[in-house]
Short mmCIF file of C-alpha atoms in Angstrom, two decimals:
data_model
loop_
_atom_site.label_atom_id
_atom_site.label_comp_id
_atom_site.label_asym_id
_atom_site.label_seq_id
_atom_site.Cartn_x
_atom_site.Cartn_y
_atom_site.Cartn_z
CA UNK A 1 -61.43 -91.60 -15.10
CA UNK A 2 -61.51 -95.14 -13.80
CA UNK A 3 -64.39 -96.35 -11.85
CA UNK A 4 -63.79 -96.77 -8.04
CA UNK A 5 -63.71 -100.22 -6.76
CA UNK A 6 -67.12 -101.58 -6.02
CA UNK A 7 -68.93 -99.30 -8.61
CA UNK A 8 -69.99 -101.58 -11.50
CA UNK A 9 -70.40 -99.90 -14.94
CA UNK A 10 -74.07 -100.86 -15.44
CA UNK A 11 -74.86 -99.16 -12.08
CA UNK A 12 -72.97 -96.06 -13.08
CA UNK A 13 -74.87 -96.00 -16.43
CA UNK A 14 -78.30 -96.21 -14.70
CA UNK A 15 -77.40 -93.44 -12.18
CA UNK A 16 -76.28 -91.22 -15.21
CA UNK A 17 -79.64 -91.97 -16.93
CA UNK A 18 -81.68 -91.01 -13.97
CA UNK A 19 -79.71 -87.88 -13.18
CA UNK A 20 -79.04 -86.58 -16.60
CA UNK A 21 -82.24 -87.91 -18.34
CA UNK A 22 -80.27 -89.33 -21.18
CA UNK A 23 -78.81 -92.81 -21.72
CA UNK A 24 -74.95 -92.48 -21.59
CA UNK A 25 -72.84 -95.53 -20.88
CA UNK A 26 -69.74 -95.17 -18.94
CA UNK A 27 -67.74 -95.92 -22.06
CA UNK A 28 -69.49 -93.17 -24.09
CA UNK A 29 -69.03 -90.72 -21.24
CA UNK A 30 -65.27 -91.34 -21.44
CA UNK A 31 -65.19 -90.83 -25.21
CA UNK A 32 -67.26 -87.63 -24.88
CA UNK A 33 -64.80 -86.37 -22.38
CA UNK A 34 -67.65 -85.34 -20.03
CA UNK A 35 -66.45 -83.75 -16.70
CA UNK A 36 -68.23 -81.99 -13.83
CA UNK A 37 -67.79 -78.26 -14.45
CA UNK A 38 -68.17 -75.33 -12.06
CA UNK A 39 -71.78 -74.82 -13.25
CA UNK A 40 -72.53 -78.47 -12.51
CA UNK A 41 -71.11 -78.04 -9.02
CA UNK A 42 -73.19 -74.97 -8.58
CA UNK A 43 -76.41 -76.90 -9.35
CA UNK A 44 -75.36 -79.68 -7.02
CA UNK A 45 -74.97 -76.97 -4.25
CA UNK A 46 -78.42 -75.72 -5.22
CA UNK A 47 -79.80 -79.17 -4.99
CA UNK A 48 -78.38 -79.62 -1.53
CA UNK A 49 -79.89 -76.33 -0.40
CA UNK A 50 -83.23 -77.18 -1.77
CA UNK A 51 -83.04 -80.57 0.04
CA UNK A 52 -82.44 -78.87 3.43
CA UNK A 53 -85.11 -76.29 2.70
CA UNK A 54 -87.70 -79.02 2.11
CA UNK A 55 -86.54 -80.93 5.12
CA UNK A 56 -86.95 -77.92 7.32
CA UNK A 57 -90.45 -77.45 5.79
CA UNK A 58 -91.26 -81.10 6.57
CA UNK A 59 -90.46 -80.50 10.19
CA UNK A 60 -92.64 -77.43 10.30
CA UNK A 61 -95.57 -79.32 8.59
CA UNK A 62 -95.45 -81.97 11.30
CA UNK A 63 -95.32 -79.34 14.08
CA UNK A 64 -98.33 -77.34 12.73
CA UNK A 65 -100.50 -80.43 12.57
CA UNK A 66 -101.40 -79.77 16.21
CA UNK A 67 -103.21 -76.52 15.22
CA UNK A 68 -104.47 -77.42 11.68
CA UNK A 69 -108.09 -77.89 12.65
CA UNK A 70 -108.14 -74.04 13.28
CA UNK A 71 -106.91 -73.60 9.68
CA UNK A 72 -109.75 -75.98 8.40
CA UNK A 73 -112.28 -73.84 10.33
CA UNK A 74 -110.71 -70.54 8.96
CA UNK A 75 -110.97 -71.73 5.31
CA UNK A 76 -114.58 -72.94 5.88
CA UNK A 77 -115.59 -69.43 7.15
CA UNK A 78 -113.93 -67.80 4.18
CA UNK A 79 -114.91 -70.20 1.35
CA UNK A 80 -117.74 -72.27 2.81
CA UNK A 81 -115.71 -75.32 1.75
CA UNK A 82 -114.81 -78.04 4.30
CA UNK A 83 -111.72 -80.07 3.51
CA UNK A 84 -109.12 -81.71 5.67
CA UNK A 85 -106.24 -79.49 4.45
CA UNK A 86 -103.76 -81.31 6.53
CA UNK A 87 -103.83 -84.18 4.08
CA UNK A 88 -103.12 -81.88 1.21
CA UNK A 89 -100.28 -80.39 3.17
CA UNK A 90 -98.67 -83.82 4.07
CA UNK A 91 -99.05 -85.30 0.60
CA UNK A 92 -97.56 -82.13 -1.18
CA UNK A 93 -94.71 -82.09 1.51
CA UNK A 94 -94.06 -85.75 0.96
CA UNK A 95 -93.76 -85.37 -2.83
CA UNK A 96 -91.24 -82.58 -2.49
CA UNK A 97 -89.09 -84.13 0.08
CA UNK A 98 -89.04 -87.46 -1.84
CA UNK A 99 -88.06 -85.79 -5.05
CA UNK A 100 -85.25 -83.67 -3.57
CA UNK A 101 -83.92 -86.57 -1.51
CA UNK A 102 -83.86 -88.92 -4.44
CA UNK A 103 -82.14 -86.50 -6.54
CA UNK A 104 -79.54 -85.80 -3.98
CA UNK A 105 -78.86 -89.55 -3.29
CA UNK A 106 -78.39 -89.96 -7.12
CA UNK A 107 -75.89 -87.11 -7.05
CA UNK A 108 -73.89 -88.52 -4.11
CA UNK A 109 -73.74 -91.96 -5.78
CA UNK A 110 -72.58 -90.56 -8.99
CA UNK A 111 -69.77 -88.71 -7.16
CA UNK A 112 -68.76 -91.92 -5.26
CA UNK A 113 -68.67 -93.58 -8.75
CA UNK A 114 -66.58 -90.97 -10.31
CA UNK A 115 -69.29 -90.01 -12.85
CA UNK A 116 -69.96 -86.47 -14.04
CA UNK A 117 -72.87 -84.44 -12.37
CA UNK A 118 -74.70 -83.40 -15.48
CA UNK A 119 -78.13 -82.38 -14.11
CA UNK A 120 -80.83 -82.33 -16.91
CA UNK A 121 -82.73 -79.08 -17.48
CA UNK A 122 -86.01 -80.72 -16.48
CA UNK A 123 -84.62 -81.59 -12.91
CA UNK A 124 -83.32 -77.95 -12.90
CA UNK A 125 -86.64 -76.50 -13.55
CA UNK A 126 -88.43 -78.80 -10.94
CA UNK A 127 -85.89 -77.76 -8.32
CA UNK A 128 -86.53 -74.25 -8.93
CA UNK A 129 -90.22 -74.76 -8.60
CA UNK A 130 -89.81 -76.89 -5.45
CA UNK A 131 -87.79 -74.01 -3.92
CA UNK A 132 -90.35 -71.43 -4.90
CA UNK A 133 -93.24 -73.57 -3.49
CA UNK A 134 -91.53 -74.08 -0.20
CA UNK A 135 -90.58 -70.37 -0.03
CA UNK A 136 -94.17 -69.36 -0.66
CA UNK A 137 -95.24 -71.86 2.03
CA UNK A 138 -92.94 -70.24 4.55
CA UNK A 139 -94.10 -66.77 3.48
CA UNK A 140 -97.68 -67.60 4.02
CA UNK A 141 -96.98 -69.14 7.30
CA UNK A 142 -95.22 -65.99 8.44
CA UNK A 143 -98.03 -63.74 7.32
CA UNK A 144 -101.19 -65.56 8.16
CA UNK A 145 -100.09 -67.92 11.00
CA UNK A 146 -97.21 -66.30 12.63
CA UNK A 147 -97.77 -67.86 16.05
CA UNK A 148 -96.65 -71.20 14.54
CA UNK A 149 -93.05 -69.86 14.75
CA UNK A 150 -93.49 -69.99 18.52
CA UNK A 151 -94.71 -73.54 18.18
CA UNK A 152 -91.60 -74.41 16.29
CA UNK A 153 -89.34 -72.97 19.02
CA UNK A 154 -91.34 -75.07 21.53
CA UNK A 155 -90.93 -78.15 19.50
CA UNK A 156 -87.09 -77.86 19.57
CA UNK A 157 -87.22 -78.29 23.29
CA UNK A 158 -88.78 -81.65 22.65
CA UNK A 159 -86.82 -82.70 19.57
CA UNK A 160 -83.46 -80.92 20.05
CA UNK A 161 -81.59 -83.78 21.48
CA UNK A 162 -82.74 -86.11 18.75
CA UNK A 163 -82.36 -83.59 15.98
CA UNK A 164 -78.73 -83.13 17.07
CA UNK A 165 -78.10 -86.87 16.73
CA UNK A 166 -79.78 -86.99 13.39
CA UNK A 167 -77.82 -84.09 12.01
CA UNK A 168 -74.54 -85.55 13.34
CA UNK A 169 -75.38 -88.85 11.59
CA UNK A 170 -76.20 -87.05 8.31
CA UNK A 171 -73.03 -85.02 8.40
CA UNK A 172 -71.03 -88.11 9.21
CA UNK A 173 -72.26 -89.89 6.06
CA UNK A 174 -71.59 -86.86 4.05
CA UNK A 175 -67.83 -87.55 4.90
CA UNK A 176 -67.76 -90.26 2.11
CA UNK A 177 -68.67 -88.13 -0.94
CA UNK A 178 -66.62 -85.31 0.56
CA UNK A 179 -63.46 -87.37 0.92
CA UNK A 180 -64.14 -88.65 -2.62
CA UNK A 181 -64.19 -85.09 -3.96
CA UNK A 182 -61.09 -84.00 -1.95
CA UNK A 183 -59.04 -87.06 -3.27
CA UNK A 184 -60.06 -86.57 -6.79
CA UNK A 185 -59.63 -82.79 -7.25
CA UNK A 186 -56.17 -81.32 -7.98
CA UNK A 187 -57.18 -77.89 -6.72
CA UNK A 188 -55.33 -77.43 -3.44
CA UNK A 189 -57.27 -74.33 -2.49
CA UNK A 190 -60.62 -76.15 -2.84
CA UNK A 191 -59.40 -79.02 -0.97
CA UNK A 192 -58.39 -76.79 2.00
CA UNK A 193 -61.66 -74.93 1.91
CA UNK A 194 -63.81 -77.94 1.93
CA UNK A 195 -61.80 -79.70 4.62
CA UNK A 196 -61.82 -76.65 6.90
CA UNK A 197 -65.56 -75.91 6.29
CA UNK A 198 -66.47 -79.54 7.03
CA UNK A 199 -64.24 -79.60 10.30
CA UNK A 200 -65.79 -76.32 11.49
CA UNK A 201 -69.30 -77.59 11.02
CA UNK A 202 -68.56 -80.91 12.70
CA UNK A 203 -66.86 -79.17 15.74
CA UNK A 204 -69.97 -76.90 16.08
CA UNK A 205 -72.17 -79.90 16.01
CA UNK A 206 -70.07 -81.89 18.50
CA UNK A 207 -70.32 -79.02 21.00
CA UNK A 208 -74.05 -78.21 20.18
CA UNK A 209 -75.52 -79.98 23.23
CA UNK A 210 -73.93 -77.30 25.40
CA UNK A 211 -76.65 -74.97 24.05
CA UNK A 212 -79.51 -77.48 24.04
CA UNK A 213 -82.02 -77.38 26.91
CA UNK A 214 -85.23 -79.30 27.36
CA UNK A 215 -87.62 -79.60 30.31
CA UNK A 216 -87.69 -83.39 29.81
CA UNK A 217 -83.91 -83.60 30.66
CA UNK A 218 -84.60 -84.33 34.36
CA UNK A 219 -84.54 -87.08 37.02
CA UNK A 220 -87.52 -89.36 37.15
CA UNK A 221 -88.41 -88.28 40.66
CA UNK A 222 -88.51 -84.61 39.52
CA UNK A 223 -91.31 -85.13 36.92
CA UNK A 224 -94.48 -83.20 37.88
CA UNK A 225 -97.95 -84.68 38.07
CA UNK A 226 -99.58 -85.41 34.77
CA UNK A 227 -101.63 -82.39 33.56
CA UNK A 228 -105.41 -82.72 33.78
CA UNK A 229 -107.41 -82.78 30.73
CA UNK A 230 -109.98 -80.14 29.66
CA UNK A 231 -112.26 -81.18 26.80
CA UNK A 232 -112.15 -78.55 24.04
CA UNK A 233 -115.90 -78.31 23.13
CA UNK A 234 -116.16 -81.77 24.66
CA UNK A 235 -114.50 -84.55 22.69
CA UNK A 236 -114.77 -83.20 19.07
CA UNK A 237 -112.88 -86.19 17.69
CA UNK A 238 -115.46 -88.65 18.97
CA UNK A 239 -118.73 -86.58 18.67
CA UNK A 240 -120.00 -83.32 17.28
CA UNK A 241 -118.55 -80.42 19.19
CA UNK A 242 -120.65 -78.56 21.86
CA UNK A 243 -123.24 -81.34 22.10
CA UNK A 244 -124.33 -83.41 25.09
CA UNK A 245 -122.96 -86.48 23.25
CA UNK A 246 -119.47 -84.62 23.04
CA UNK A 247 -119.75 -83.91 26.82
CA UNK A 248 -120.47 -87.61 27.61
CA UNK A 249 -117.61 -88.72 25.46
CA UNK A 250 -115.27 -86.25 27.25
CA UNK A 251 -116.42 -87.71 30.49
CA UNK A 252 -115.55 -91.11 29.32
CA UNK A 253 -112.02 -89.87 28.50
CA UNK A 254 -111.76 -88.79 32.28
CA UNK A 255 -111.58 -85.14 31.56
CA UNK A 256 -111.89 -82.89 34.60
CA UNK A 257 -113.31 -79.85 32.79
CA UNK A 258 -115.87 -79.42 29.86
CA UNK A 259 -114.75 -76.36 27.93
CA UNK A 260 -117.48 -74.79 25.76
CA UNK A 261 -118.80 -71.55 24.29
CA UNK A 262 -122.17 -69.96 25.28
CA UNK A 263 -124.46 -67.65 23.18
CA UNK A 264 -127.81 -66.31 24.15
CA UNK A 265 -130.80 -66.71 21.77
CA UNK A 266 -133.14 -63.85 20.69
CA UNK A 267 -135.62 -64.76 23.31
CA UNK A 268 -132.95 -64.96 26.24
CA UNK A 269 -132.00 -68.67 26.46
CA UNK A 270 -128.21 -69.40 26.76
CA UNK A 271 -127.17 -72.31 24.50
CA UNK A 272 -123.88 -73.88 23.39
CA UNK A 273 -122.35 -72.53 20.12
CA UNK A 274 -118.85 -71.54 19.17
CA UNK A 275 -119.30 -69.87 15.64
CA UNK A 276 -121.13 -66.56 15.13
CA UNK A 277 -123.16 -68.28 12.32
CA UNK A 278 -124.77 -71.74 12.39
CA UNK A 279 -123.65 -72.90 9.03
CA UNK A 280 -120.67 -75.02 10.00
CA UNK A 281 -122.15 -77.08 12.78
CA UNK A 282 -125.79 -77.35 11.91
CA UNK A 283 -128.16 -77.93 8.88
CA UNK A 284 -129.48 -74.28 9.10
CA UNK A 285 -128.93 -73.90 5.29
CA UNK A 286 -131.49 -76.66 4.83
CA UNK A 287 -134.07 -75.71 7.45
CA UNK A 288 -133.85 -71.94 7.30
CA UNK A 289 -132.00 -71.21 3.84
CA UNK A 290 -133.12 -67.54 3.83
CA UNK A 291 -131.64 -67.05 7.36
CA UNK A 292 -128.57 -69.09 7.01
CA UNK A 293 -126.20 -66.12 7.23
CA UNK A 294 -127.79 -64.47 10.27
CA UNK A 295 -125.89 -64.45 13.54
CA UNK A 296 -126.68 -67.34 15.91
CA UNK A 297 -127.93 -64.78 18.47
CA UNK A 298 -130.81 -63.73 15.98
CA UNK A 299 -132.54 -67.09 16.20
CA UNK A 300 -135.06 -67.92 19.09
CA UNK A 301 -134.89 -71.08 21.02
CA UNK A 302 -137.76 -72.73 19.18
CA UNK A 303 -135.98 -72.21 15.92
CA UNK A 304 -132.65 -73.47 17.22
CA UNK A 305 -134.36 -76.71 18.44
CA UNK A 306 -135.33 -77.46 14.89
CA UNK A 307 -131.71 -77.67 13.84
CA UNK A 308 -129.63 -80.91 13.60
CA UNK A 309 -126.36 -80.41 15.23
CA UNK A 310 -124.76 -83.85 14.47
CA UNK A 311 -125.33 -84.71 10.93
CA UNK A 312 -122.62 -82.39 9.59
CA UNK A 313 -120.10 -84.45 11.62
CA UNK A 314 -120.78 -87.50 9.65
CA UNK A 315 -121.00 -85.72 6.32
CA UNK A 316 -117.83 -83.56 6.58
CA UNK A 317 -115.66 -85.82 8.86
CA UNK A 318 -113.76 -82.95 10.51
CA UNK A 319 -111.35 -85.59 12.04
CA UNK A 320 -110.17 -88.99 10.73
CA UNK A 321 -111.44 -90.68 13.92
CA UNK A 322 -115.06 -90.21 12.52
CA UNK A 323 -114.69 -93.16 10.18
CA UNK A 324 -114.05 -95.51 13.14
CA UNK A 325 -117.31 -94.71 14.86
CA UNK A 326 -119.53 -97.57 15.73
CA UNK A 327 -123.13 -97.93 14.37
CA UNK A 328 -124.57 -97.04 17.66
CA UNK A 329 -122.50 -93.86 17.92
CA UNK A 330 -123.33 -92.91 14.35
CA UNK A 331 -127.05 -93.15 15.09
CA UNK A 332 -126.65 -91.04 18.33
CA UNK A 333 -124.67 -88.42 16.33
CA UNK A 334 -127.57 -88.07 13.88
CA UNK A 335 -129.90 -87.31 16.82
CA UNK A 336 -127.89 -84.39 18.35
CA UNK A 337 -129.48 -81.07 18.90
CA UNK A 338 -128.14 -77.70 20.01
CA UNK A 339 -128.08 -78.10 23.84
CA UNK A 340 -129.05 -75.25 26.19
CA UNK A 341 -126.68 -74.11 28.99
CA UNK A 342 -129.25 -75.50 31.44
CA UNK A 343 -128.90 -79.00 29.83
CA UNK A 344 -125.18 -78.79 29.87
CA UNK A 345 -124.93 -77.75 33.47
CA UNK A 346 -127.29 -80.60 34.52
CA UNK A 347 -125.09 -83.22 32.65
CA UNK A 348 -121.95 -81.78 34.22
CA UNK A 349 -123.52 -81.93 37.62
CA UNK A 350 -124.45 -85.60 37.17
CA UNK A 351 -121.06 -86.37 35.79
CA UNK A 352 -119.26 -84.42 38.50
CA UNK A 353 -117.11 -82.44 36.22
CA UNK A 354 -116.48 -78.64 35.97
CA UNK A 355 -117.71 -76.54 33.08
CA UNK A 356 -115.61 -73.67 31.62
CA UNK A 357 -117.04 -71.37 29.01
CA UNK A 358 -116.69 -68.15 27.06
CA UNK A 359 -119.72 -65.94 26.58
CA UNK A 360 -119.96 -64.70 22.98
CA UNK A 361 -119.98 -62.34 21.27
CA UNK A 362 -118.36 -59.97 23.84
CA UNK A 363 -118.66 -56.95 21.64
CA UNK A 364 -122.53 -57.23 21.49
CA UNK A 365 -124.35 -54.06 22.44
CA UNK A 366 -126.55 -56.07 24.85
CA UNK A 367 -123.75 -57.99 26.46
CA UNK A 368 -124.81 -57.32 29.97
CA UNK A 369 -128.18 -58.94 29.44
CA UNK A 370 -126.27 -61.97 28.23
CA UNK A 371 -124.28 -62.01 31.40
CA UNK A 372 -127.41 -61.75 33.46
CA UNK A 373 -129.21 -64.48 31.59
CA UNK A 374 -126.34 -66.75 31.88
CA UNK A 375 -125.96 -66.13 35.63
CA UNK A 376 -129.65 -66.78 36.13
CA UNK A 377 -129.37 -70.25 34.60
CA UNK A 378 -126.23 -71.07 36.54
CA UNK A 379 -127.79 -70.07 39.91
CA UNK A 380 -131.10 -71.84 39.16
CA UNK A 381 -129.26 -75.07 38.07
CA UNK A 382 -128.17 -76.17 41.54
CA UNK A 383 -124.65 -77.01 40.25
CA UNK A 384 -122.02 -76.23 42.91
CA UNK A 385 -120.56 -72.90 41.87
CA UNK A 386 -116.92 -74.15 42.32
CA UNK A 387 -117.62 -76.36 39.28
CA UNK A 388 -118.29 -73.29 37.11
CA UNK A 389 -115.16 -71.65 35.57
CA UNK A 390 -115.93 -68.19 34.15
CA UNK A 391 -113.73 -67.03 31.28
CA UNK A 392 -115.41 -63.79 29.95
CA UNK A 393 -113.66 -60.50 31.03
CA UNK A 394 -116.77 -58.34 30.56
CA UNK A 395 -118.57 -57.33 33.78
CA UNK A 396 -116.33 -59.63 35.67
CA UNK A 397 -116.53 -57.60 38.92
CA UNK A 398 -120.45 -57.72 38.76
CA UNK A 399 -120.24 -61.46 38.24
CA UNK A 400 -118.01 -61.81 41.46
CA UNK A 401 -120.67 -59.79 43.39
CA UNK A 402 -123.55 -61.73 42.31
CA UNK A 403 -122.06 -65.20 42.34
CA UNK A 404 -118.87 -65.12 44.39
CA UNK A 405 -118.52 -68.92 44.40
CA UNK A 406 -117.75 -69.05 40.67
CA UNK A 407 -114.08 -69.59 39.75
CA UNK A 408 -112.61 -66.68 37.83
CA UNK A 409 -110.29 -67.76 35.02
CA UNK A 410 -108.19 -65.16 33.39
CA UNK A 411 -107.06 -65.01 29.78
CA UNK A 412 -103.81 -63.14 30.47
CA UNK A 413 -100.69 -63.21 32.56
CA UNK A 414 -100.44 -61.53 35.94
CA UNK A 415 -99.46 -57.90 35.88
CA UNK A 416 -96.87 -56.27 38.06
CA UNK A 417 -97.85 -55.35 41.54
CA UNK A 418 -101.12 -57.17 40.98
CA UNK A 419 -102.80 -59.56 43.45
CA UNK A 420 -101.73 -62.99 42.30
CA UNK A 421 -104.29 -64.79 40.05
CA UNK A 422 -105.47 -68.23 40.94
CA UNK A 423 -106.15 -69.53 37.49
CA UNK A 424 -104.97 -68.52 34.07
CA UNK A 425 -106.00 -69.87 30.61
CA UNK A 426 -103.68 -69.14 27.68
CA UNK A 427 -102.48 -70.39 24.39
CA UNK A 428 -99.61 -72.88 24.75
CA UNK A 429 -97.45 -70.50 22.67
CA UNK A 430 -97.83 -67.66 25.04
CA UNK A 431 -96.08 -69.03 27.99
CA UNK A 432 -92.33 -69.99 28.20
CA UNK A 433 -91.31 -73.04 30.40
CA UNK A 434 -89.70 -70.67 32.88
CA UNK A 435 -93.01 -68.78 33.43
CA UNK A 436 -94.89 -72.01 33.79
CA UNK A 437 -92.47 -73.31 36.40
CA UNK A 438 -92.59 -69.90 38.17
CA UNK A 439 -96.42 -69.93 38.22
CA UNK A 440 -96.31 -73.50 39.57
CA UNK A 441 -94.05 -72.35 42.48
CA UNK A 442 -96.47 -69.50 43.20
CA UNK A 443 -99.43 -71.86 43.21
CA UNK A 444 -101.18 -70.43 40.31
CA UNK A 445 -103.12 -73.04 38.07
CA UNK A 446 -102.10 -72.75 34.45
CA UNK A 447 -104.27 -74.12 31.61
CA UNK A 448 -102.87 -74.01 28.06
CA UNK A 449 -104.80 -74.62 24.81
CA UNK A 450 -105.21 -76.27 22.35
CA UNK A 451 -102.85 -79.27 22.90
CA UNK A 452 -103.49 -82.20 20.61
CA UNK A 453 -100.16 -83.88 19.78
CA UNK A 454 -98.42 -86.25 22.29
CA UNK A 455 -95.04 -84.50 21.75
CA UNK A 456 -96.49 -81.20 22.78
CA UNK A 457 -98.36 -82.73 25.64
CA UNK A 458 -95.09 -84.45 26.85
CA UNK A 459 -93.02 -81.24 26.86
CA UNK A 460 -95.78 -79.38 28.76
CA UNK A 461 -96.08 -82.24 31.23
CA UNK A 462 -92.27 -81.83 31.89
CA UNK A 463 -92.61 -78.13 32.29
CA UNK A 464 -95.20 -78.53 35.03
CA UNK A 465 -98.35 -77.12 33.52
CA UNK A 466 -101.49 -77.87 35.50
CA UNK A 467 -103.93 -78.72 32.76
CA UNK A 468 -104.33 -78.50 28.93
CA UNK A 469 -107.41 -78.02 26.67
CA UNK A 470 -107.36 -80.69 24.02
CA UNK A 471 -109.36 -82.09 21.11
CA UNK A 472 -107.74 -85.59 21.50
CA UNK A 473 -108.60 -86.45 25.03
CA UNK A 474 -108.82 -90.18 23.89
CA UNK A 475 -105.20 -90.05 22.94
CA UNK A 476 -103.67 -88.09 25.82
CA UNK A 477 -105.63 -90.04 28.46
CA UNK A 478 -103.70 -93.16 27.45
CA UNK A 479 -100.28 -91.46 28.10
CA UNK A 480 -98.88 -92.71 31.31
CA UNK A 481 -95.50 -91.04 30.89
CA UNK A 482 -93.92 -88.42 28.74
CA UNK A 483 -92.57 -89.64 25.28
CA UNK A 484 -89.11 -89.37 26.61
CA UNK A 485 -87.47 -88.45 29.93
CA UNK A 486 -83.60 -88.43 30.27
CA UNK A 487 -81.55 -87.79 33.42
CA UNK A 488 -78.75 -85.31 32.62
CA UNK A 489 -76.11 -87.93 33.17
CA UNK A 490 -77.61 -90.19 30.66
CA UNK A 491 -77.94 -87.41 28.11
CA UNK A 492 -74.28 -86.60 28.59
CA UNK A 493 -73.23 -90.22 27.91
CA UNK A 494 -75.33 -90.25 24.74
CA UNK A 495 -73.77 -87.04 23.71
CA UNK A 496 -70.13 -88.32 24.12
CA UNK A 497 -70.80 -91.78 22.51
CA UNK A 498 -72.49 -90.16 19.44
CA UNK A 499 -69.57 -87.76 19.01
CA UNK A 500 -66.89 -90.38 19.35
CA UNK A 501 -68.66 -92.85 16.93
CA UNK A 502 -69.10 -90.02 14.38
CA UNK A 503 -65.41 -89.04 14.66
CA UNK A 504 -64.31 -92.68 14.10
CA UNK A 505 -66.65 -93.11 11.09
CA UNK A 506 -65.40 -89.87 9.50
CA UNK A 507 -61.75 -90.93 10.13
CA UNK A 508 -62.45 -94.40 8.56
CA UNK A 509 -64.14 -92.86 5.49
CA UNK A 510 -61.19 -90.59 4.84
CA UNK A 511 -58.57 -93.32 5.34
CA UNK A 512 -60.43 -95.92 3.26
CA UNK A 513 -60.97 -93.58 0.31
CA UNK A 514 -57.42 -92.33 0.55
CA UNK A 515 -56.28 -95.97 0.21
CA UNK A 516 -58.52 -96.50 -2.77
CA UNK A 517 -57.14 -93.26 -4.33
CA UNK A 518 -53.60 -94.52 -3.97
CA UNK A 519 -54.52 -97.77 -5.65
CA UNK A 520 -56.10 -95.89 -8.66
CA UNK A 521 -53.16 -93.60 -9.25
CA UNK A 522 -50.67 -96.11 -10.66
CA UNK A 523 -53.30 -97.48 -12.91
CA UNK A 524 -54.20 -94.01 -14.20
CA UNK A 525 -50.49 -93.15 -14.65
CA UNK A 526 -49.91 -96.22 -16.79
CA UNK A 527 -52.97 -95.39 -18.83
CA UNK A 528 -51.85 -91.87 -19.41
CA UNK A 529 -48.31 -93.07 -20.60
CA UNK A 530 -49.88 -95.65 -22.94
CA UNK A 531 -52.27 -93.00 -24.41
CA UNK A 532 -49.38 -90.50 -24.89
CA UNK A 533 -47.31 -93.22 -26.78
CA UNK A 534 -50.25 -94.12 -29.02
CA UNK A 535 -50.80 -90.39 -29.71
CA UNK A 536 -47.06 -90.01 -30.73
CA UNK A 537 -47.05 -92.99 -33.00
CA UNK A 538 -50.31 -91.75 -34.71
CA UNK A 539 -48.63 -88.38 -35.23
CA UNK A 540 -45.49 -90.04 -36.80
#
């Protein structure tokens, strides 16, 4: 088979070497009579499917980065090992997608050069391993982290219009090798099948925007106000979580609410702590090694004050931002202690921000005494009660009676025939955009947690959410506008232009390759006649 114009023989040889893992020159390939068999075509199809599979996983990997700190905490509780597993995820995903992409590009180039697709067994083995690894990753995601499927669905609202453009572009480029296959093969049935399948896919893609919806497709004057920021345990990317330094860093980020977690010590002092045990965020294993596995509530306040609540932040580096801390901040981190609720309320009152908290653990047998101790501290602190946002559901009615000025925040949606709630606090996966807009029309404040990535903040901003709880207040405070906002008329114009350009490029690809095919046919016919004559003479 003659090489197509523009495909030099050394290039074809190099491509064959990389794809087939053996040095076969184009001349030797002709002498051996190597051709692309049905088995080779099956492996190419498998390669294409693996590429799409890893591409989808790459998309998921980027989406779940918003919640990956929760995964790091979960692994630490199980294995007592701290590692930023997001780096492992990204590196492994990058290796898989790079390998499958490189192999697919080689195959497409070989097809355009008219060379056989003889995939080496080593590549076949690695492709199978790649498919199994990605399948295992999706399976694990579905079993242990099923809510991330909801995150992916939300992300499509933000990325849908641009994914559509990218897919149209990719399928348009695929027209070149497809046209090459159609003009080379002599199987009419295969030609018709490939052409009809490709046309069906392209028509579906051209009409796909009819089903694409996004809250960010709106006029500029319809954009809701920017959501307020709630500091998740303060500013945990800039300071150790649930410390006074973290609260102050959150204030510097212009957050309106400091979100924290409260526990009560064995001698009745409410203090800030998220985990049931102290091992992750203090040096309890060093100070009280024999009591390190005890619950936080089993320690008295005097013991808790002996623990350092900041050094772990410098040692484990829970976020990449730790490396950029100044020398002064590092020294301040090293001095942090577990703060009492009284200290946190005083700091919130001085900074004029609200404080929202959970009271843990809610299943404790003496929970009512925890509630009373917490209310005592709040009422004695002198903080305006409207600055206190109460999250716990336990004994909520008693709390309303004793401190009616405290704002009640509910961790659920409103029920039918129920008096409308004023404030709700939910995971961002648990509310649809339609529900957010309905709550906004009903004047119900909606806070969603935990929102760290700008793309997620943007789509919730467009939806009209009141506030978001975040680890990345230093990032979100700098956003003056959603990442993108398109009027429907502009999106319609982009849609039409993309479809028209794609159609013209596909038409050009088929016409150009048809012309090249017609030029090759006379040469191939003359060669066949010459070979036939030589063969006859040799037989004579």
